[in-house]
Amino acid sequence: MGLKRKDLLDVASLSAEDIHLILETADSFKEVSGREIKKVPALRGKTVVNLFFEPSTRTRTSFELAAKRLSADVINFSPSTSSIVKGETLLDTARNIESMQADIIVLRHPSPGAAETLARGVRSSVINAGDGCHEHPTQALLDLFTIRQRKAHLAGLCVVIVGDIAHSRVARSNIYALTKMGATVRVAAPPTMIPLYLDRLGVSVFFDLDRALEGADVVMMLRLQLERLGQAYLPSIREYARLYGLTAERMKRAKPDALVMHPGPLNRGVEIAPEVADSGAAVILDQVANGVAVRMGLMYLLSGG
Ligand code: CP
């Protein structure tokens, strides 16, 4: 069974079987990154274009490495040095790139829905690498891969997601993915950072982080998105760190073998204390490493498997 879709735009439209297939396929590519020659010919002759309208360290590099390890040709398109600065639209830009035989376009964009708009306008496969506050599906997939690697299963685990749920595409994609795979999800945040629709997604809401952490298997911290926040959401960064920052003392409330995750980049000393980020419980760099395998698996499946 393949992944019967042209694009990956969100987790909301994936089934549990789709997620399982992507994780299993990623598993089969994981060992490639450990080889001396880190290459397989699975996408030889294909072209992948990275189209990033927002800054990125992990996602852009990870897609580039994943495509190169599958032997695809990779173009890193920089909007700031392109004709976009002369007013060319996203769709016209993408159609021009597509006419040069791009097979996969990886898009990061500040507007929610940009990836879907693009996918409707081009024949190439489109992968959403984060669209505004909407979704970041490959981040959730690599998070699930990392949890499964450590805990062997996802069903029945208690995962606590902490931070700015309202502005976080990572939180939204993870809530969809984790609940579809049978995990219990708690979210902990100040009331101003909890969106109104959250009770429809089958998660429990906590305003008290200490209570939310009781018996947790996984604690997923979110970056405080200072670039998207107005002053209205927080009394102060210091107050936020005091109430919602993850410290070693707080981690004692979770299970002794609980994992600490963070999508990066870290605001050390704000949402996560340095001693927690650098502790044995943290799997933050595993998440980054697994991102390559997950993106290899996904691009392979979207190209026909
Ligand atoms: N996790 C993540 O999306 O990181 P980047 O913004 O560095 O890509």
CSV table of C-alpha atoms and ligand atoms in Angstrom, one decimal:
chain,number,residue,atom,x,y,z
A,1,MET,CA,0.0,0.0,0.0
A,2,GLY,CA,1.3,3.5,-0.9
A,3,LEU,CA,0.5,6.9,0.3
A,4,LYS,CA,-2.4,7.7,-2.1
A,5,ARG,CA,-2.0,11.5,-2.3
A,6,LYS,CA,0.0,14.0,-4.3
A,7,ASP,CA,0.8,16.3,-1.4
A,8,LEU,CA,1.4,16.4,2.3
A,9,LEU,CA,-0.3,19.6,3.5
A,10,ASP,CA,-1.4,18.6,7.1
A,11,VAL,CA,-1.8,15.9,9.6
A,12,ALA,CA,-5.5,16.5,10.0
A,13,SER,CA,-6.2,14.7,6.7
A,14,LEU,CA,-3.9,11.7,7.4
A,15,SER,CA,-5.3,8.4,8.7
A,16,ALA,CA,-3.6,6.4,11.4
A,17,GLU,CA,-2.7,3.9,8.7
A,18,ASP,CA,-1.0,6.7,6.6
A,19,ILE,CA,1.0,7.8,9.7
A,20,HIS,CA,2.0,4.2,10.4
A,21,LEU,CA,3.1,3.8,6.8
A,22,ILE,CA,5.2,7.0,6.8
A,23,LEU,CA,6.9,6.0,10.1
A,24,GLU,CA,7.6,2.4,8.9
A,25,THR,CA,9.1,3.8,5.6
A,26,ALA,CA,11.2,6.2,7.6
A,27,ASP,CA,12.4,3.3,9.7
A,28,SER,CA,13.7,1.6,6.5
A,29,PHE,CA,15.7,4.7,5.5
A,30,LYS,CA,17.1,5.5,9.0
A,31,GLU,CA,20.2,3.4,8.5
A,32,VAL,CA,21.2,5.2,5.3
A,33,SER,CA,22.4,8.2,7.4
A,34,GLY,CA,24.7,5.9,9.4
A,35,ARG,CA,26.5,4.6,6.3
A,36,GLU,CA,29.9,5.7,5.1
A,37,ILE,CA,28.3,6.6,1.7
A,38,LYS,CA,25.0,8.1,2.8
A,39,LYS,CA,23.1,7.6,-0.5
A,40,VAL,CA,20.5,5.4,-2.1
A,41,PRO,CA,19.2,5.8,-5.6
A,42,ALA,CA,15.5,6.0,-4.7
A,43,LEU,CA,14.8,9.5,-6.1
A,44,ARG,CA,17.5,9.5,-8.8
A,45,GLY,CA,16.4,11.8,-11.7
A,46,LYS,CA,13.9,13.6,-9.5
A,47,THR,CA,14.1,17.3,-8.5
A,48,VAL,CA,13.2,18.8,-5.1
A,49,VAL,CA,12.8,22.5,-4.7
A,50,ASN,CA,13.0,24.1,-1.2
A,51,LEU,CA,11.0,27.3,-1.2
A,52,PHE,CA,11.3,28.9,2.2
A,53,PHE,CA,9.7,32.3,2.9
A,54,GLU,CA,10.5,32.1,6.6
A,55,PRO,CA,13.8,31.4,8.4
A,56,SER,CA,14.7,27.8,9.1
A,57,THR,CA,17.7,25.9,10.3
A,58,ARG,CA,16.4,22.3,11.0
A,59,THR,CA,13.6,21.9,8.4
A,60,ARG,CA,15.3,23.3,5.4
A,61,THR,CA,18.6,21.5,6.0
A,62,SER,CA,16.8,18.3,6.8
A,63,PHE,CA,14.8,18.3,3.6
A,64,GLU,CA,18.0,19.1,1.6
A,65,LEU,CA,19.9,16.3,3.2
A,66,ALA,CA,17.0,13.9,2.8
A,67,ALA,CA,16.6,14.7,-0.9
A,68,LYS,CA,20.4,14.4,-1.5
A,69,ARG,CA,20.5,11.1,0.4
A,70,LEU,CA,17.8,9.8,-2.0
A,71,SER,CA,20.0,11.0,-4.9
A,72,ALA,CA,17.5,13.7,-6.0
A,73,ASP,CA,18.7,17.1,-7.4
A,74,VAL,CA,18.0,19.9,-4.9
A,75,ILE,CA,17.4,23.6,-5.6
A,76,ASN,CA,17.3,25.9,-2.6
A,77,PHE,CA,15.2,28.8,-3.8
A,78,SER,CA,15.8,32.0,-1.9
A,79,PRO,CA,12.8,34.4,-2.1
A,80,SER,CA,14.8,37.4,-1.1
A,81,THR,CA,17.1,37.1,-4.2
A,82,SER,CA,14.3,36.1,-6.6
A,83,SER,CA,11.7,37.9,-8.7
A,84,ILE,CA,9.3,37.7,-5.8
A,85,VAL,CA,10.9,41.0,-4.6
A,86,LYS,CA,9.7,42.5,-8.0
A,87,GLY,CA,6.1,41.4,-7.2
A,88,GLU,CA,5.8,38.0,-8.7
A,89,THR,CA,3.2,35.9,-6.9
A,90,LEU,CA,3.8,32.7,-5.0
A,91,LEU,CA,1.8,30.7,-7.6
A,92,ASP,CA,3.5,32.3,-10.6
A,93,THR,CA,6.9,31.6,-9.0
A,94,ALA,CA,6.0,28.0,-8.3
A,95,ARG,CA,4.6,27.4,-11.9
A,96,ASN,CA,7.8,28.7,-13.3
A,97,ILE,CA,9.8,26.4,-11.1
A,98,GLU,CA,7.5,23.6,-12.0
A,99,SER,CA,8.0,24.2,-15.7
A,100,MET,CA,11.7,23.3,-15.1
A,101,GLN,CA,10.5,19.8,-14.1
A,102,ALA,CA,10.4,20.1,-10.3
A,103,ASP,CA,8.9,17.0,-8.9
A,104,ILE,CA,8.5,18.0,-5.2
A,105,ILE,CA,8.2,21.6,-3.9
A,106,VAL,CA,8.8,22.0,-0.1
A,107,LEU,CA,7.1,25.2,1.1
A,108,ARG,CA,7.5,27.2,4.3
A,109,HIS,CA,5.3,30.3,4.3
A,110,PRO,CA,4.0,32.7,7.0
A,111,SER,CA,0.4,32.4,5.7
A,112,PRO,CA,-1.9,29.6,6.9
A,113,GLY,CA,-3.2,27.7,3.9
A,114,ALA,CA,-0.3,28.8,1.5
A,115,ALA,CA,0.8,25.2,0.9
A,116,GLU,CA,-2.8,24.1,0.1
A,117,THR,CA,-3.2,27.0,-2.4
A,118,LEU,CA,0.1,26.1,-4.0
A,119,ALA,CA,-0.8,22.4,-4.2
A,120,ARG,CA,-4.0,23.2,-6.1
A,121,GLY,CA,-2.1,25.3,-8.7
A,122,VAL,CA,0.8,23.0,-9.6
A,123,ARG,CA,1.1,19.4,-10.7
A,124,SER,CA,4.3,18.9,-8.5
A,125,SER,CA,3.9,17.3,-5.1
A,126,VAL,CA,3.8,20.0,-2.4
A,127,ILE,CA,5.1,19.4,1.2
A,128,ASN,CA,4.1,21.8,3.8
A,129,ALA,CA,7.2,22.7,5.9
A,130,GLY,CA,5.1,25.0,8.1
A,131,ASP,CA,2.4,27.5,7.1
A,132,GLY,CA,1.9,30.3,9.6
A,133,CYS,CA,0.0,29.1,12.7
A,134,HIS,CA,-1.7,26.3,10.8
A,135,GLU,CA,0.4,23.0,10.6
A,136,HIS,CA,3.9,21.7,10.5
A,137,PRO,CA,3.2,18.1,9.5
A,138,THR,CA,6.7,16.7,9.1
A,139,GLN,CA,7.7,18.0,12.5
A,140,ALA,CA,4.8,16.0,14.1
A,141,LEU,CA,5.8,12.9,12.1
A,142,LEU,CA,9.4,13.1,13.2
A,143,ASP,CA,8.3,13.7,16.8
A,144,LEU,CA,6.1,10.6,16.7
A,145,PHE,CA,9.1,8.7,15.1
A,146,THR,CA,11.3,9.8,18.0
A,147,ILE,CA,8.8,8.8,20.7
A,148,ARG,CA,8.2,5.4,19.1
A,149,GLN,CA,11.9,4.9,18.9
A,150,ARG,CA,12.3,5.3,22.7
A,151,LYS,CA,8.9,4.0,23.9
A,152,ALA,CA,8.3,1.3,21.3
A,153,HIS,CA,4.6,2.4,20.9
A,154,LEU,CA,2.4,5.5,21.0
A,155,ALA,CA,-1.0,4.2,22.1
A,156,GLY,CA,-1.6,4.8,25.8
A,157,LEU,CA,1.2,7.2,26.4
A,158,CYS,CA,0.5,10.5,28.2
A,159,VAL,CA,2.1,13.4,26.2
A,160,VAL,CA,2.0,16.9,27.7
A,161,ILE,CA,2.4,19.8,25.2
A,162,VAL,CA,3.5,23.0,27.0
A,163,GLY,CA,3.4,26.6,25.7
A,164,ASP,CA,1.9,28.8,23.2
A,165,ILE,CA,-0.7,26.3,21.8
A,166,ALA,CA,-2.6,29.1,20.0
A,167,HIS,CA,0.2,30.2,17.7
A,168,SER,CA,2.0,26.8,17.4
A,169,ARG,CA,1.7,24.9,14.1
A,170,VAL,CA,3.9,22.2,15.8
A,171,ALA,CA,1.3,21.8,18.6
A,172,ARG,CA,-1.6,21.6,16.2
A,173,SER,CA,0.0,18.9,14.0
A,174,ASN,CA,1.2,16.9,17.1
A,175,ILE,CA,-2.3,17.0,18.7
A,176,TYR,CA,-3.8,15.5,15.5
A,177,ALA,CA,-1.0,13.0,15.1
A,178,LEU,CA,-0.8,11.8,18.7
A,179,THR,CA,-4.6,11.5,19.2
A,180,LYS,CA,-4.9,9.6,15.9
A,181,MET,CA,-2.3,7.1,17.2
A,182,GLY,CA,-4.0,6.6,20.5
A,183,ALA,CA,-1.9,8.7,22.8
A,184,THR,CA,-3.5,10.9,25.6
A,185,VAL,CA,-2.7,14.5,25.1
A,186,ARG,CA,-2.6,17.2,27.8
A,187,VAL,CA,-1.9,20.8,27.0
A,188,ALA,CA,-0.6,23.3,29.5
A,189,ALA,CA,-0.5,27.1,28.9
A,190,PRO,CA,-1.7,30.4,30.1
A,191,PRO,CA,-5.4,30.9,29.2
A,192,THR,CA,-4.4,33.5,26.6
A,193,MET,CA,-2.5,30.9,24.7
A,194,ILE,CA,-5.2,28.2,24.6
A,195,PRO,CA,-7.4,28.5,21.4
A,196,LEU,CA,-11.2,28.1,21.9
A,197,TYR,CA,-11.6,25.1,19.6
A,198,LEU,CA,-9.2,23.0,21.6
A,199,ASP,CA,-11.9,21.0,23.5
A,200,ARG,CA,-13.0,19.6,20.1
A,201,LEU,CA,-9.6,18.0,19.5
A,202,GLY,CA,-9.9,15.5,22.4
A,203,VAL,CA,-7.2,17.0,24.6
A,204,SER,CA,-7.2,18.0,28.3
A,205,VAL,CA,-6.4,21.6,29.1
A,206,PHE,CA,-4.3,22.6,32.2
A,207,PHE,CA,-3.4,26.1,33.3
A,208,ASP,CA,-1.2,24.6,36.1
A,209,LEU,CA,2.0,23.0,34.6
A,210,ASP,CA,2.8,21.1,37.8
A,211,ARG,CA,-0.6,19.3,37.6
A,212,ALA,CA,-0.2,18.6,33.9
A,213,LEU,CA,3.1,16.9,34.4
A,214,GLU,CA,1.9,14.3,36.9
A,215,GLY,CA,2.7,10.9,35.5
A,216,ALA,CA,3.6,12.2,32.0
A,217,ASP,CA,5.5,9.9,29.6
A,218,VAL,CA,6.6,12.7,27.3
A,219,VAL,CA,6.9,16.4,27.9
A,220,MET,CA,7.0,18.5,24.6
A,221,MET,CA,8.0,22.1,25.2
A,222,LEU,CA,7.1,24.7,22.6
A,223,ARG,CA,9.2,27.7,21.7
A,224,LEU,CA,7.7,31.0,22.9
A,225,GLN,CA,7.2,32.6,19.5
A,226,LEU,CA,8.3,36.1,20.4
A,227,GLU,CA,8.1,37.2,16.7
A,228,ARG,CA,4.4,36.3,16.5
A,229,LEU,CA,3.3,37.5,20.0
A,230,GLY,CA,2.0,40.9,21.0
A,231,GLN,CA,2.4,42.1,24.6
A,232,ALA,CA,-1.3,41.2,25.1
A,233,TYR,CA,-0.6,37.4,25.6
A,234,LEU,CA,1.9,37.6,28.5
A,235,PRO,CA,2.4,39.8,31.6
A,236,SER,CA,6.2,39.3,31.1
A,237,ILE,CA,8.7,36.8,29.8
A,238,ARG,CA,10.0,36.3,33.3
A,239,GLU,CA,6.5,35.6,34.6
A,240,TYR,CA,6.0,33.0,31.8
A,241,ALA,CA,9.3,31.3,32.6
A,242,ARG,CA,8.3,31.1,36.3
A,243,LEU,CA,4.9,29.6,35.7
A,244,TYR,CA,5.5,27.5,32.5
A,245,GLY,CA,9.3,27.0,32.2
A,246,LEU,CA,10.4,23.4,32.5
A,247,THR,CA,12.9,22.9,35.3
A,248,ALA,CA,14.6,19.8,36.7
A,249,GLU,CA,12.5,20.2,39.8
A,250,ARG,CA,9.3,20.2,37.8
A,251,MET,CA,10.4,17.2,35.8
A,252,LYS,CA,10.3,15.1,39.0
A,253,ARG,CA,6.5,15.1,38.6
A,254,ALA,CA,6.7,13.2,35.3
A,255,LYS,CA,7.5,9.5,35.1
A,256,PRO,CA,11.2,8.8,35.9
A,257,ASP,CA,11.8,7.7,32.3
A,258,ALA,CA,9.9,10.6,30.8
A,259,LEU,CA,11.3,12.1,27.6
A,260,VAL,CA,11.7,15.9,27.0
A,261,MET,CA,11.2,17.2,23.5
A,262,HIS,CA,11.4,20.5,21.8
A,263,PRO,CA,11.1,21.4,18.1
A,264,GLY,CA,13.8,24.1,18.3
A,265,PRO,CA,15.0,26.7,18.3
A,266,LEU,CA,15.3,26.8,22.1
A,267,ASN,CA,14.7,29.9,24.2
A,268,ARG,CA,17.0,28.6,27.0
A,269,GLY,CA,15.9,29.9,30.4
A,270,VAL,CA,12.5,30.8,29.1
A,271,GLU,CA,10.4,27.7,28.2
A,272,ILE,CA,13.2,25.3,29.1
A,273,ALA,CA,16.0,25.4,31.7
A,274,PRO,CA,19.4,24.6,30.2
A,275,GLU,CA,19.9,21.7,32.7
A,276,VAL,CA,16.8,20.1,31.3
A,277,ALA,CA,17.6,20.8,27.7
A,278,ASP,CA,21.0,19.1,28.1
A,279,SER,CA,19.8,16.3,30.4
A,280,GLY,CA,19.7,12.6,29.6
A,281,ALA,CA,15.9,12.9,29.4
A,282,ALA,CA,16.1,15.3,26.4
A,283,VAL,CA,15.8,13.8,22.9
A,284,ILE,CA,16.0,17.1,21.1
A,285,LEU,CA,18.9,16.2,18.9
A,286,ASP,CA,17.4,12.8,18.2
A,287,GLN,CA,14.3,14.6,16.9
A,288,VAL,CA,16.6,16.5,14.4
A,289,ALA,CA,18.4,13.4,13.3
A,290,ASN,CA,15.2,11.5,12.8
A,291,GLY,CA,13.8,14.3,10.7
A,292,VAL,CA,16.1,13.3,7.9
A,293,ALA,CA,14.8,9.7,7.8
A,294,VAL,CA,11.2,10.8,8.1
A,295,ARG,CA,11.5,13.3,5.2
A,296,MET,CA,13.3,10.6,3.1
A,297,GLY,CA,10.4,8.2,3.8
A,298,LEU,CA,7.8,10.8,3.0
A,299,MET,CA,9.4,12.0,-0.3
A,300,TYR,CA,9.9,8.4,-1.4
A,301,LEU,CA,6.2,7.7,-0.7
A,302,LEU,CA,5.0,10.8,-2.5
A,303,SER,CA,7.1,9.9,-5.5
A,304,GLY,CA,5.3,6.7,-5.8
A,305,GLY,CA,7.0,4.5,-3.3
B,1,CP,N1,11.6,22.7,14.1
B,1,CP,C1,11.7,23.7,13.1
B,1,CP,O1,10.8,23.9,12.3
B,1,CP,O2,12.9,24.3,13.1
B,1,CP,P1,13.3,25.4,12.0
B,1,CP,O3,12.5,26.6,12.1
B,1,CP,O4,14.8,25.7,12.3
B,1,CP,O5,13.2,24.7,10.7
